[in-house]
Structure formats: C-alpha cells, structure tokens
Amino acid sequence: PSPPFNKGGMGGFIKLLSNPRKITPCALNIGIKNAMGEIIMRMDAHATFEKSYISKCVKYLNEYNADNVGGTMITRPRKDTFIGKTIVTALSNRFGVGGSAFRIGAKEVTEVDTVFGGCYRKEVFDKIGFFNEKLSNTQDVEFNLRLKKKNGKILLVPDIVSYYYTRSDFKSFLKNNFRNGIWVILPFKFTTTMPVSLRHLIPLLFVLSLIGLLSLWSLLSLLSLHGLLSLLSLLSLLFIITLYFLASIYFSVKIALRENDLRYFFIMPIIFASLHIGYGLGSMWGLVKLMLPERNKD
C-alpha cells in the first residue's frame, strides 16, 4: 500500500493501493481485504453519485437486513450528441436491455439478481469468497449470482441514484457491445456455477436462430431441396425477423413521441439492432474462444 493520501485536506483515511495485475476484480479484492469497516461499497470511475448515495445505501442495507444494496443507474452520454442520446436511450429501455432493473428503474424496493456498484456487508465475502479474478468483465454479475445462490438478499432501492457516463459514438458502441457479448460466455470457462442471468443469453439465441435458419434454407435451396423443411426454415426466419422488426418499431415510436423528435423513429431501430446483434455476435465469438485450446504461455 502507498502512504495515506492527504491531498486537498482529505486527512489520512484515503489510501492508494497497488494493483499489479491492473484488472478490476483484483482491484476490488485488494480493496476488500484492506478494508477495516463492516460495510464495503463499490463506486466506479465512470459514474457520479447523488450526495445521499452512501448514507441511503447504508440505511437500506441495515433497514432491510440485506447483503447488497444498490439503486437506479441513470445512463448519460459522455458527449451531448444526438447519437449519444440514442445510445443512452437504448441502454435505458426495456426492449434494449431487457429486465435489468438498475438500468430501466423500479417503482419500489425490489429484490434483484444484481445491481450497479453495490453496498455489501463485509461478512458476505467471508461466506462466499471474493470476486473471480479470472473475469476481467462481468465479475459483479457472477459474484451476485453466487450470492443469490447462497440465499443472499440483493435489493434495488429507487431513490438511491447514480449516473453512469457511457460511450457516445457509434463505433465505440459497437465495439463495447461485441466485447460485452464475449464476456457473457467466457465466464463459463472459469466458474462451475451459472455466471450470468438467462437474459444475458437472449441476444446469442436470437443471432444463432437467424444464422442457423438462414444457413439451413440457403443449403436446401442450393441443393434444390424445396420441400417442407425448406419452407419451414424460411417461414421461421421471416417470423423471427418480422416479430423483432415490429417490436423495434413499437418501442421506437414510443421513444419518438416521448422525446417529441421524429428522428428517434428512424434511428432507434438501427441502434437497437446494433446493440442486440453486436452483443449476440460477441457471444458467438465467446463460444468459439471457449472451444479453442489455451495457448501455452511458457
């Protein structure tokens, strides 16, 4: 550990700790092991927090006798551009991110499977272990699912509010979706428990169904096998595409009306598809990486 951090009159209660591996779960575990209090709170650098954030987390942790408490994460663009706003809209919309309560919000205190950041009782880490240091991403999701499996109580409290600043350009958005998709699958290699929620696998199933049905129909057509199987594969493909398109249009219309801006109607279907397909393709690549043999590092 470095000496106490005294800059700005903060006193000697802030310490800088060395993280040689420079990945998130290692940093979290170093902090937890060096912490002297009974409560552990994670606060990420790409976020800002309401002044009452810490006090409310501690209050509700004790009031509900919970193991982990978090709140609503309001997503904001790092740059105030139209594309940035559409990305934020997709990441805060039920069609975009499913039932992720900390992203889309909740009306009352709700028991959930994970939260952003989190305020934990330190004793939790004695019971179920620390963050998995083989997971440079999604370590919080995997940890919270382990906690839930041990009957831990994770609560989302609506009036606990943080603000997360996400990527605002389309290229970075695509790259991040692909990377997130990979790290939904790779944790299966490093844990014996289910490391993600089922909702995280839906984009993979969506993309696999499109590619699988299209490939089957194309192969049958190439072989001139225009029978029932060919027809069923084509109809199934068209049904999935049509259903997805209608859902995308429905939510895009709602967003355009809410924002009173017709541009959202035209751009949101592209943003939604980029989110879901990019994520799904990343998960497919994650499957490939799971099957590839590990390289010998010696």
PDB file of C-alpha atoms in Angstrom:
ATOM      1  CA  PRO A   1       0.000   0.000   0.000  1.00  0.00           C
ATOM      2  CA  SER A   2       1.033   3.571  -0.649  1.00  0.00           C
ATOM      3  CA  PRO A   3       1.143   6.149   2.156  1.00  0.00           C
ATOM      4  CA  PRO A   4      -2.141   7.814   3.184  1.00  0.00           C
ATOM      5  CA  PHE A   5      -3.487  10.246   0.588  1.00  0.00           C
ATOM      6  CA  ASN A   6      -3.594  13.709   2.110  1.00  0.00           C
ATOM      7  CA  LYS A   7      -4.149  15.987  -0.887  1.00  0.00           C
ATOM      8  CA  GLY A   8      -6.956  18.511  -0.610  1.00  0.00           C
ATOM      9  CA  GLY A   9      -7.335  18.267   3.141  1.00  0.00           C
ATOM     10  CA  MET A  10      -8.868  14.792   2.932  1.00  0.00           C
ATOM     11  CA  GLY A  11      -6.977  13.604   6.004  1.00  0.00           C
ATOM     12  CA  GLY A  12      -5.319  10.215   6.289  1.00  0.00           C
ATOM     13  CA  PHE A  13      -8.327   7.953   5.748  1.00  0.00           C
ATOM     14  CA  ILE A  14      -7.910   7.550   1.962  1.00  0.00           C
ATOM     15  CA  LYS A  15      -5.243   5.090   0.879  1.00  0.00           C
ATOM     16  CA  LEU A  16      -3.904   4.264  -2.565  1.00  0.00           C
ATOM     17  CA  LEU A  17      -3.316   0.534  -3.006  1.00  0.00           C
ATOM     18  CA  SER A  18      -1.190  -1.080  -5.690  1.00  0.00           C
ATOM     19  CA  ASN A  19      -2.882  -3.413  -8.193  1.00  0.00           C
ATOM     20  CA  PRO A  20      -0.039  -5.060 -10.187  1.00  0.00           C
ATOM     21  CA  ARG A  21      -2.407  -7.071 -12.427  1.00  0.00           C
ATOM     22  CA  LYS A  22      -4.376  -3.932 -13.335  1.00  0.00           C
ATOM     23  CA  ILE A  23      -7.753  -5.610 -13.776  1.00  0.00           C
ATOM     24  CA  THR A  24     -10.985  -4.782 -11.979  1.00  0.00           C
ATOM     25  CA  PRO A  25     -11.639  -7.911  -9.871  1.00  0.00           C
ATOM     26  CA  CYS A  26      -8.092  -7.800  -8.495  1.00  0.00           C
ATOM     27  CA  ALA A  27      -8.548  -4.146  -7.528  1.00  0.00           C
ATOM     28  CA  LEU A  28     -11.856  -4.950  -5.836  1.00  0.00           C
ATOM     29  CA  ASN A  29     -10.379  -7.840  -3.856  1.00  0.00           C
ATOM     30  CA  ILE A  30      -7.359  -5.784  -2.780  1.00  0.00           C
ATOM     31  CA  GLY A  31      -9.679  -3.066  -1.520  1.00  0.00           C
ATOM     32  CA  ILE A  32     -11.930  -5.512   0.323  1.00  0.00           C
ATOM     33  CA  LYS A  33      -9.021  -7.296   2.014  1.00  0.00           C
ATOM     34  CA  ASN A  34      -7.548  -3.990   3.186  1.00  0.00           C
ATOM     35  CA  ALA A  35     -10.856  -2.511   4.339  1.00  0.00           C
ATOM     36  CA  MET A  36     -11.299  -2.156   8.085  1.00  0.00           C
ATOM     37  CA  GLY A  37     -15.032  -1.412   8.243  1.00  0.00           C
ATOM     38  CA  GLU A  38     -18.092  -3.666   8.277  1.00  0.00           C
ATOM     39  CA  ILE A  39     -19.510  -2.297   5.012  1.00  0.00           C
ATOM     40  CA  ILE A  40     -17.945  -2.416   1.543  1.00  0.00           C
ATOM     41  CA  MET A  41     -19.108  -0.005  -1.154  1.00  0.00           C
ATOM     42  CA  ARG A  42     -18.100  -0.109  -4.806  1.00  0.00           C
ATOM     43  CA  MET A  43     -18.073   3.227  -6.651  1.00  0.00           C
ATOM     44  CA  ASP A  44     -16.851   3.210 -10.261  1.00  0.00           C
ATOM     45  CA  ALA A  45     -14.854   5.932 -12.004  1.00  0.00           C
ATOM     46  CA  HIS A  46     -17.210   6.380 -14.974  1.00  0.00           C
ATOM     47  CA  ALA A  47     -20.037   7.374 -12.663  1.00  0.00           C
ATOM     48  CA  THR A  48     -21.122  10.200 -10.390  1.00  0.00           C
ATOM     49  CA  PHE A  49     -23.326   9.862  -7.338  1.00  0.00           C
ATOM     50  CA  GLU A  50     -26.029  11.793  -5.526  1.00  0.00           C
ATOM     51  CA  LYS A  51     -24.864  13.354  -2.243  1.00  0.00           C
ATOM     52  CA  SER A  52     -27.125  10.996  -0.304  1.00  0.00           C
ATOM     53  CA  TYR A  53     -25.906   7.893  -2.145  1.00  0.00           C
ATOM     54  CA  ILE A  54     -23.682   6.471   0.604  1.00  0.00           C
ATOM     55  CA  SER A  55     -25.990   7.298   3.510  1.00  0.00           C
ATOM     56  CA  LYS A  56     -29.014   5.787   1.749  1.00  0.00           C
ATOM     57  CA  CYS A  57     -27.133   2.613   0.798  1.00  0.00           C
ATOM     58  CA  VAL A  58     -26.076   2.073   4.406  1.00  0.00           C
ATOM     59  CA  LYS A  59     -29.536   2.956   5.707  1.00  0.00           C
ATOM     60  CA  TYR A  60     -31.363   0.458   3.500  1.00  0.00           C
ATOM     61  CA  LEU A  61     -28.691  -2.208   3.966  1.00  0.00           C
ATOM     62  CA  ASN A  62     -29.454  -2.149   7.692  1.00  0.00           C
ATOM     63  CA  GLU A  63     -33.173  -1.437   7.452  1.00  0.00           C
ATOM     64  CA  TYR A  64     -33.883  -4.442   5.211  1.00  0.00           C
ATOM     65  CA  ASN A  65     -31.134  -6.652   6.639  1.00  0.00           C
ATOM     66  CA  ALA A  66     -29.832  -7.076   3.092  1.00  0.00           C
ATOM     67  CA  ASP A  67     -26.486  -8.419   1.874  1.00  0.00           C
ATOM     68  CA  ASN A  68     -26.129  -5.991  -1.030  1.00  0.00           C
ATOM     69  CA  VAL A  69     -27.981  -2.781  -1.854  1.00  0.00           C
ATOM     70  CA  GLY A  70     -27.875  -0.627  -4.976  1.00  0.00           C
ATOM     71  CA  GLY A  71     -30.033   1.864  -6.786  1.00  0.00           C
ATOM     72  CA  THR A  72     -31.144   3.180 -10.137  1.00  0.00           C
ATOM     73  CA  MET A  73     -28.320   3.880 -12.569  1.00  0.00           C
ATOM     74  CA  ILE A  74     -29.255   6.777 -14.844  1.00  0.00           C
ATOM     75  CA  THR A  75     -27.249   6.466 -18.057  1.00  0.00           C
ATOM     76  CA  ARG A  76     -25.904   9.645 -19.636  1.00  0.00           C
ATOM     77  CA  PRO A  77     -23.796  10.220 -22.770  1.00  0.00           C
ATOM     78  CA  ARG A  78     -20.171  11.249 -22.370  1.00  0.00           C
ATOM     79  CA  LYS A  79     -20.750  13.694 -25.231  1.00  0.00           C
ATOM     80  CA  ASP A  80     -24.041  15.537 -25.684  1.00  0.00           C
ATOM     81  CA  THR A  81     -24.691  14.461 -29.294  1.00  0.00           C
ATOM     82  CA  PHE A  82     -27.809  13.016 -30.892  1.00  0.00           C
ATOM     83  CA  ILE A  83     -26.152   9.620 -31.407  1.00  0.00           C
ATOM     84  CA  GLY A  84     -25.008   9.727 -27.790  1.00  0.00           C
ATOM     85  CA  LYS A  85     -28.590  10.334 -26.683  1.00  0.00           C
ATOM     86  CA  THR A  86     -29.923   7.440 -28.799  1.00  0.00           C
ATOM     87  CA  ILE A  87     -27.322   5.080 -27.305  1.00  0.00           C
ATOM     88  CA  VAL A  88     -28.330   6.155 -23.795  1.00  0.00           C
ATOM     89  CA  THR A  89     -31.992   5.648 -24.730  1.00  0.00           C
ATOM     90  CA  ALA A  90     -31.337   2.080 -25.913  1.00  0.00           C
ATOM     91  CA  LEU A  91     -29.398   1.254 -22.745  1.00  0.00           C
ATOM     92  CA  SER A  92     -32.233   2.561 -20.576  1.00  0.00           C
ATOM     93  CA  ASN A  93     -35.081   0.878 -22.437  1.00  0.00           C
ATOM     94  CA  ARG A  94     -36.725  -2.461 -21.624  1.00  0.00           C
ATOM     95  CA  PHE A  95     -36.521  -3.587 -25.261  1.00  0.00           C
ATOM     96  CA  GLY A  96     -32.861  -2.626 -25.360  1.00  0.00           C
ATOM     97  CA  VAL A  97     -31.612  -4.233 -22.141  1.00  0.00           C
ATOM     98  CA  GLY A  98     -34.452  -6.496 -21.020  1.00  0.00           C
ATOM     99  CA  GLY A  99     -35.397  -6.698 -17.363  1.00  0.00           C
ATOM    100  CA  SER A 100     -32.219  -5.141 -15.981  1.00  0.00           C
ATOM    101  CA  ALA A 101     -33.900  -3.246 -13.131  1.00  0.00           C
ATOM    102  CA  PHE A 102     -30.975  -0.993 -12.230  1.00  0.00           C
ATOM    103  CA  ARG A 103     -30.926   0.280 -15.841  1.00  0.00           C
ATOM    104  CA  ILE A 104     -34.649   0.715 -16.516  1.00  0.00           C
ATOM    105  CA  GLY A 105     -35.596   1.626 -12.944  1.00  0.00           C
ATOM    106  CA  ALA A 106     -38.155   0.342 -10.460  1.00  0.00           C
ATOM    107  CA  LYS A 107     -41.112   1.942  -8.649  1.00  0.00           C
ATOM    108  CA  GLU A 108     -40.449   0.329  -5.267  1.00  0.00           C
ATOM    109  CA  VAL A 109     -37.802  -1.543  -3.319  1.00  0.00           C
ATOM    110  CA  THR A 110     -37.239  -4.725  -5.322  1.00  0.00           C
ATOM    111  CA  GLU A 111     -35.197  -7.877  -4.792  1.00  0.00           C
ATOM    112  CA  VAL A 112     -32.995  -8.363  -7.881  1.00  0.00           C
ATOM    113  CA  ASP A 113     -30.167 -10.571  -9.182  1.00  0.00           C
ATOM    114  CA  THR A 114     -27.580  -7.785  -9.489  1.00  0.00           C
ATOM    115  CA  VAL A 115     -27.104  -4.028  -9.049  1.00  0.00           C
ATOM    116  CA  PHE A 116     -24.693  -1.401 -10.295  1.00  0.00           C
ATOM    117  CA  GLY A 117     -21.785  -0.903  -7.909  1.00  0.00           C
ATOM    118  CA  GLY A 118     -23.274  -2.236  -4.729  1.00  0.00           C
ATOM    119  CA  CYS A 119     -23.080  -1.753  -0.987  1.00  0.00           C
ATOM    120  CA  TYR A 120     -22.162  -5.039   0.731  1.00  0.00           C
ATOM    121  CA  ARG A 121     -21.768  -6.336   4.232  1.00  0.00           C
ATOM    122  CA  LYS A 122     -18.126  -7.343   4.530  1.00  0.00           C
ATOM    123  CA  GLU A 123     -19.123 -10.645   6.105  1.00  0.00           C
ATOM    124  CA  VAL A 124     -20.591 -11.635   2.712  1.00  0.00           C
ATOM    125  CA  PHE A 125     -17.071 -12.075   1.339  1.00  0.00           C
ATOM    126  CA  ASP A 126     -16.163 -14.360   4.225  1.00  0.00           C
ATOM    127  CA  LYS A 127     -19.138 -16.564   3.371  1.00  0.00           C
ATOM    128  CA  ILE A 128     -18.944 -16.857  -0.420  1.00  0.00           C
ATOM    129  CA  GLY A 129     -15.442 -15.703  -1.319  1.00  0.00           C
ATOM    130  CA  PHE A 130     -14.182 -12.765  -3.347  1.00  0.00           C
ATOM    131  CA  PHE A 131     -14.622 -11.565  -6.934  1.00  0.00           C
ATOM    132  CA  ASN A 132     -13.394 -14.060  -9.525  1.00  0.00           C
ATOM    133  CA  GLU A 133     -10.007 -12.708 -10.665  1.00  0.00           C
ATOM    134  CA  LYS A 134     -10.183 -14.633 -13.944  1.00  0.00           C
ATOM    135  CA  LEU A 135     -13.061 -12.412 -15.076  1.00  0.00           C
ATOM    136  CA  SER A 136     -11.892  -9.020 -16.276  1.00  0.00           C
ATOM    137  CA  ASN A 137     -15.548  -8.297 -17.115  1.00  0.00           C
ATOM    138  CA  THR A 138     -18.912  -9.357 -15.628  1.00  0.00           C
ATOM    139  CA  GLN A 139     -17.248 -10.210 -12.307  1.00  0.00           C
ATOM    140  CA  ASP A 140     -20.011  -8.346 -10.452  1.00  0.00           C
ATOM    141  CA  VAL A 141     -22.782 -10.321 -12.180  1.00  0.00           C
ATOM    142  CA  GLU A 142     -21.062 -13.638 -11.409  1.00  0.00           C
ATOM    143  CA  PHE A 143     -20.426 -12.635  -7.786  1.00  0.00           C
ATOM    144  CA  ASN A 144     -24.019 -11.535  -7.195  1.00  0.00           C
ATOM    145  CA  LEU A 145     -25.372 -14.749  -8.709  1.00  0.00           C
ATOM    146  CA  ARG A 146     -23.155 -16.694  -6.302  1.00  0.00           C
ATOM    147  CA  LEU A 147     -24.562 -14.562  -3.518  1.00  0.00           C
ATOM    148  CA  LYS A 148     -28.149 -15.253  -4.644  1.00  0.00           C
ATOM    149  CA  LYS A 149     -27.410 -18.982  -4.826  1.00  0.00           C
ATOM    150  CA  LYS A 150     -26.454 -18.831  -1.130  1.00  0.00           C
ATOM    151  CA  ASN A 151     -29.817 -17.160  -0.396  1.00  0.00           C
ATOM    152  CA  GLY A 152     -28.282 -13.693  -0.208  1.00  0.00           C
ATOM    153  CA  LYS A 153     -30.616 -10.698  -0.407  1.00  0.00           C
ATOM    154  CA  ILE A 154     -29.807  -8.122  -3.120  1.00  0.00           C
ATOM    155  CA  LEU A 155     -32.055  -5.065  -3.169  1.00  0.00           C
ATOM    156  CA  LEU A 156     -32.614  -2.262  -5.642  1.00  0.00           C
ATOM    157  CA  VAL A 157     -33.882   0.930  -3.995  1.00  0.00           C
ATOM    158  CA  PRO A 158     -35.274   3.508  -6.481  1.00  0.00           C
ATOM    159  CA  ASP A 159     -34.276   6.614  -4.510  1.00  0.00           C
ATOM    160  CA  ILE A 160     -30.601   5.585  -4.465  1.00  0.00           C
ATOM    161  CA  VAL A 161     -29.347   7.251  -7.648  1.00  0.00           C
ATOM    162  CA  SER A 162     -26.084   7.198  -9.602  1.00  0.00           C
ATOM    163  CA  TYR A 163     -25.208   8.482 -13.078  1.00  0.00           C
ATOM    164  CA  TYR A 164     -23.165   6.380 -15.488  1.00  0.00           C
ATOM    165  CA  TYR A 165     -21.485   8.046 -18.474  1.00  0.00           C
ATOM    166  CA  THR A 166     -21.448   5.709 -21.453  1.00  0.00           C
ATOM    167  CA  ARG A 167     -19.735   5.816 -24.850  1.00  0.00           C
ATOM    168  CA  SER A 168     -21.290   8.357 -27.191  1.00  0.00           C
ATOM    169  CA  ASP A 169     -20.003   7.415 -30.659  1.00  0.00           C
ATOM    170  CA  PHE A 170     -21.399   4.597 -32.783  1.00  0.00           C
ATOM    171  CA  LYS A 171     -18.073   2.803 -33.378  1.00  0.00           C
ATOM    172  CA  SER A 172     -17.281   2.583 -29.656  1.00  0.00           C
ATOM    173  CA  PHE A 173     -20.863   1.478 -29.005  1.00  0.00           C
ATOM    174  CA  LEU A 174     -20.479  -1.421 -31.455  1.00  0.00           C
ATOM    175  CA  LYS A 175     -17.104  -2.469 -30.043  1.00  0.00           C
ATOM    176  CA  ASN A 176     -18.410  -2.373 -26.489  1.00  0.00           C
ATOM    177  CA  ASN A 177     -21.478  -4.455 -27.389  1.00  0.00           C
ATOM    178  CA  PHE A 178     -19.273  -7.082 -29.035  1.00  0.00           C
ATOM    179  CA  ARG A 179     -16.902  -7.155 -26.052  1.00  0.00           C
ATOM    180  CA  ASN A 180     -19.774  -7.421 -23.577  1.00  0.00           C
ATOM    181  CA  GLY A 181     -21.200 -10.296 -25.605  1.00  0.00           C
ATOM    182  CA  ILE A 182     -17.880 -12.159 -25.414  1.00  0.00           C
ATOM    183  CA  TRP A 183     -17.729 -11.744 -21.651  1.00  0.00           C
ATOM    184  CA  VAL A 184     -21.206 -13.171 -21.200  1.00  0.00           C
ATOM    185  CA  ILE A 185     -19.825 -16.503 -22.445  1.00  0.00           C
ATOM    186  CA  LEU A 186     -16.199 -16.620 -21.270  1.00  0.00           C
ATOM    187  CA  PRO A 187     -17.114 -16.792 -17.556  1.00  0.00           C
ATOM    188  CA  PHE A 188     -18.426 -20.326 -18.158  1.00  0.00           C
ATOM    189  CA  LYS A 189     -14.781 -21.329 -18.552  1.00  0.00           C
ATOM    190  CA  PHE A 190     -13.784 -20.043 -15.136  1.00  0.00           C
ATOM    191  CA  THR A 191     -16.664 -20.983 -12.850  1.00  0.00           C
ATOM    192  CA  THR A 192     -18.693 -24.073 -12.002  1.00  0.00           C
ATOM    193  CA  THR A 193     -21.889 -22.081 -11.353  1.00  0.00           C
ATOM    194  CA  MET A 194     -24.163 -20.217 -13.754  1.00  0.00           C
ATOM    195  CA  PRO A 195     -22.197 -16.946 -14.130  1.00  0.00           C
ATOM    196  CA  VAL A 196     -24.839 -14.831 -15.897  1.00  0.00           C
ATOM    197  CA  SER A 197     -28.611 -14.439 -15.936  1.00  0.00           C
ATOM    198  CA  LEU A 198     -30.651 -16.029 -18.714  1.00  0.00           C
ATOM    199  CA  ARG A 199     -31.495 -12.590 -20.130  1.00  0.00           C
ATOM    200  CA  HIS A 200     -27.808 -12.118 -20.987  1.00  0.00           C
ATOM    201  CA  LEU A 201     -28.030 -15.092 -23.377  1.00  0.00           C
ATOM    202  CA  ILE A 202     -31.065 -13.904 -25.363  1.00  0.00           C
ATOM    203  CA  PRO A 203     -29.029 -11.931 -27.972  1.00  0.00           C
ATOM    204  CA  LEU A 204     -26.931 -15.068 -28.592  1.00  0.00           C
ATOM    205  CA  LEU A 205     -30.056 -17.188 -29.114  1.00  0.00           C
ATOM    206  CA  PHE A 206     -31.506 -14.506 -31.396  1.00  0.00           C
ATOM    207  CA  VAL A 207     -28.413 -14.311 -33.610  1.00  0.00           C
ATOM    208  CA  LEU A 208     -27.918 -18.102 -33.650  1.00  0.00           C
ATOM    209  CA  SER A 209     -31.527 -18.605 -34.741  1.00  0.00           C
ATOM    210  CA  LEU A 210     -31.148 -16.091 -37.604  1.00  0.00           C
ATOM    211  CA  ILE A 211     -27.862 -17.539 -38.829  1.00  0.00           C
ATOM    212  CA  GLY A 212     -28.989 -21.142 -38.353  1.00  0.00           C
ATOM    213  CA  LEU A 213     -32.290 -20.767 -40.190  1.00  0.00           C
ATOM    214  CA  LEU A 214     -30.750 -18.710 -42.990  1.00  0.00           C
ATOM    215  CA  SER A 215     -27.953 -21.252 -43.424  1.00  0.00           C
ATOM    216  CA  LEU A 216     -30.392 -24.168 -43.468  1.00  0.00           C
ATOM    217  CA  TRP A 217     -32.682 -22.513 -46.007  1.00  0.00           C
ATOM    218  CA  SER A 218     -29.721 -21.497 -48.208  1.00  0.00           C
ATOM    219  CA  LEU A 219     -28.258 -25.007 -48.133  1.00  0.00           C
ATOM    220  CA  LEU A 220     -31.574 -26.640 -49.011  1.00  0.00           C
ATOM    221  CA  SER A 221     -32.108 -24.144 -51.825  1.00  0.00           C
ATOM    222  CA  LEU A 222     -28.582 -24.757 -53.134  1.00  0.00           C
ATOM    223  CA  LEU A 223     -29.303 -28.489 -53.201  1.00  0.00           C
ATOM    224  CA  SER A 224     -32.688 -27.818 -54.855  1.00  0.00           C
ATOM    225  CA  LEU A 225     -34.482 -29.444 -51.943  1.00  0.00           C
ATOM    226  CA  HIS A 226     -37.586 -27.253 -51.952  1.00  0.00           C
ATOM    227  CA  GLY A 227     -39.635 -29.349 -49.569  1.00  0.00           C
ATOM    228  CA  LEU A 228     -41.403 -28.866 -46.264  1.00  0.00           C
ATOM    229  CA  LEU A 229     -38.168 -28.373 -44.291  1.00  0.00           C
ATOM    230  CA  SER A 230     -37.050 -25.609 -46.626  1.00  0.00           C
ATOM    231  CA  LEU A 231     -40.431 -23.877 -46.350  1.00  0.00           C
ATOM    232  CA  LEU A 232     -40.488 -24.180 -42.555  1.00  0.00           C
ATOM    233  CA  SER A 233     -36.986 -22.789 -42.210  1.00  0.00           C
ATOM    234  CA  LEU A 234     -37.847 -19.803 -44.415  1.00  0.00           C
ATOM    235  CA  LEU A 235     -41.144 -19.122 -42.642  1.00  0.00           C
ATOM    236  CA  SER A 236     -39.464 -19.388 -39.229  1.00  0.00           C
ATOM    237  CA  LEU A 237     -36.748 -16.969 -40.311  1.00  0.00           C
ATOM    238  CA  LEU A 238     -39.291 -14.477 -41.637  1.00  0.00           C
ATOM    239  CA  PHE A 239     -41.405 -14.828 -38.491  1.00  0.00           C
ATOM    240  CA  ILE A 240     -38.466 -14.017 -36.168  1.00  0.00           C
ATOM    241  CA  ILE A 241     -37.355 -11.060 -38.314  1.00  0.00           C
ATOM    242  CA  THR A 242     -40.907  -9.687 -38.566  1.00  0.00           C
ATOM    243  CA  LEU A 243     -41.555 -10.064 -34.836  1.00  0.00           C
ATOM    244  CA  TYR A 244     -38.297  -8.326 -33.983  1.00  0.00           C
ATOM    245  CA  PHE A 245     -38.954  -5.558 -36.519  1.00  0.00           C
ATOM    246  CA  LEU A 246     -42.452  -4.885 -35.160  1.00  0.00           C
ATOM    247  CA  ALA A 247     -41.202  -4.782 -31.566  1.00  0.00           C
ATOM    248  CA  SER A 248     -38.404  -2.420 -32.575  1.00  0.00           C
ATOM    249  CA  ILE A 249     -40.804  -0.120 -34.417  1.00  0.00           C
ATOM    250  CA  TYR A 250     -43.235  -0.126 -31.485  1.00  0.00           C
ATOM    251  CA  PHE A 251     -40.601   0.989 -28.978  1.00  0.00           C
ATOM    252  CA  SER A 252     -39.101   3.452 -31.462  1.00  0.00           C
ATOM    253  CA  VAL A 253     -42.495   5.120 -31.920  1.00  0.00           C
ATOM    254  CA  LYS A 254     -42.941   5.392 -28.136  1.00  0.00           C
ATOM    255  CA  ILE A 255     -39.494   6.946 -27.781  1.00  0.00           C
ATOM    256  CA  ALA A 256     -40.078   9.403 -30.653  1.00  0.00           C
ATOM    257  CA  LEU A 257     -43.380  10.516 -29.104  1.00  0.00           C
ATOM    258  CA  ARG A 258     -41.841  10.857 -25.648  1.00  0.00           C
ATOM    259  CA  GLU A 259     -38.922  12.896 -26.960  1.00  0.00           C
ATOM    260  CA  ASN A 260     -41.123  14.790 -29.433  1.00  0.00           C
ATOM    261  CA  ASP A 261     -38.452  14.180 -32.065  1.00  0.00           C
ATOM    262  CA  LEU A 262     -39.201  12.233 -35.275  1.00  0.00           C
ATOM    263  CA  ARG A 263     -35.503  11.405 -35.759  1.00  0.00           C
ATOM    264  CA  TYR A 264     -35.736   8.803 -32.987  1.00  0.00           C
ATOM    265  CA  PHE A 265     -38.269   6.824 -35.027  1.00  0.00           C
ATOM    266  CA  PHE A 266     -35.758   6.337 -37.835  1.00  0.00           C
ATOM    267  CA  ILE A 267     -32.555   5.847 -35.824  1.00  0.00           C
ATOM    268  CA  MET A 268     -33.689   3.733 -32.859  1.00  0.00           C
ATOM    269  CA  PRO A 269     -34.306   0.521 -34.872  1.00  0.00           C
ATOM    270  CA  ILE A 270     -30.682   0.759 -36.062  1.00  0.00           C
ATOM    271  CA  ILE A 271     -29.395   1.378 -32.535  1.00  0.00           C
ATOM    272  CA  PHE A 272     -31.456  -1.494 -31.103  1.00  0.00           C
ATOM    273  CA  ALA A 273     -30.288  -3.897 -33.820  1.00  0.00           C
ATOM    274  CA  SER A 274     -26.672  -2.815 -33.337  1.00  0.00           C
ATOM    275  CA  LEU A 275     -26.977  -3.471 -29.610  1.00  0.00           C
ATOM    276  CA  HIS A 276     -28.606  -6.891 -29.915  1.00  0.00           C
ATOM    277  CA  ILE A 277     -26.796  -8.258 -32.954  1.00  0.00           C
ATOM    278  CA  GLY A 278     -23.405  -6.895 -31.869  1.00  0.00           C
ATOM    279  CA  TYR A 279     -23.894  -8.449 -28.439  1.00  0.00           C
ATOM    280  CA  GLY A 280     -25.046 -11.734 -29.959  1.00  0.00           C
ATOM    281  CA  LEU A 281     -22.105 -11.907 -32.385  1.00  0.00           C
ATOM    282  CA  GLY A 282     -19.760 -11.231 -29.484  1.00  0.00           C
ATOM    283  CA  SER A 283     -21.319 -14.139 -27.599  1.00  0.00           C
ATOM    284  CA  MET A 284     -20.817 -16.365 -30.661  1.00  0.00           C
ATOM    285  CA  TRP A 285     -17.142 -15.430 -30.696  1.00  0.00           C
ATOM    286  CA  GLY A 286     -17.083 -16.169 -26.984  1.00  0.00           C
ATOM    287  CA  LEU A 287     -18.333 -19.691 -27.765  1.00  0.00           C
ATOM    288  CA  VAL A 288     -15.534 -20.103 -30.295  1.00  0.00           C
ATOM    289  CA  LYS A 289     -12.964 -18.946 -27.741  1.00  0.00           C
ATOM    290  CA  LEU A 290     -14.359 -21.444 -25.235  1.00  0.00           C
ATOM    291  CA  MET A 291     -13.717 -24.293 -27.662  1.00  0.00           C
ATOM    292  CA  LEU A 292     -10.243 -23.151 -28.684  1.00  0.00           C
ATOM    293  CA  PRO A 293      -7.363 -24.736 -26.737  1.00  0.00           C
ATOM    294  CA  GLU A 294      -5.478 -22.449 -24.372  1.00  0.00           C
ATOM    295  CA  ARG A 295      -2.154 -21.175 -25.617  1.00  0.00           C
ATOM    296  CA  ASN A 296       0.910 -22.297 -23.759  1.00  0.00           C
ATOM    297  CA  LYS A 297       2.291 -19.179 -22.074  1.00  0.00           C
ATOM    298  CA  ASP A 298       5.701 -20.741 -21.347  1.00  0.00           C
TER     299      ASP A 298
END
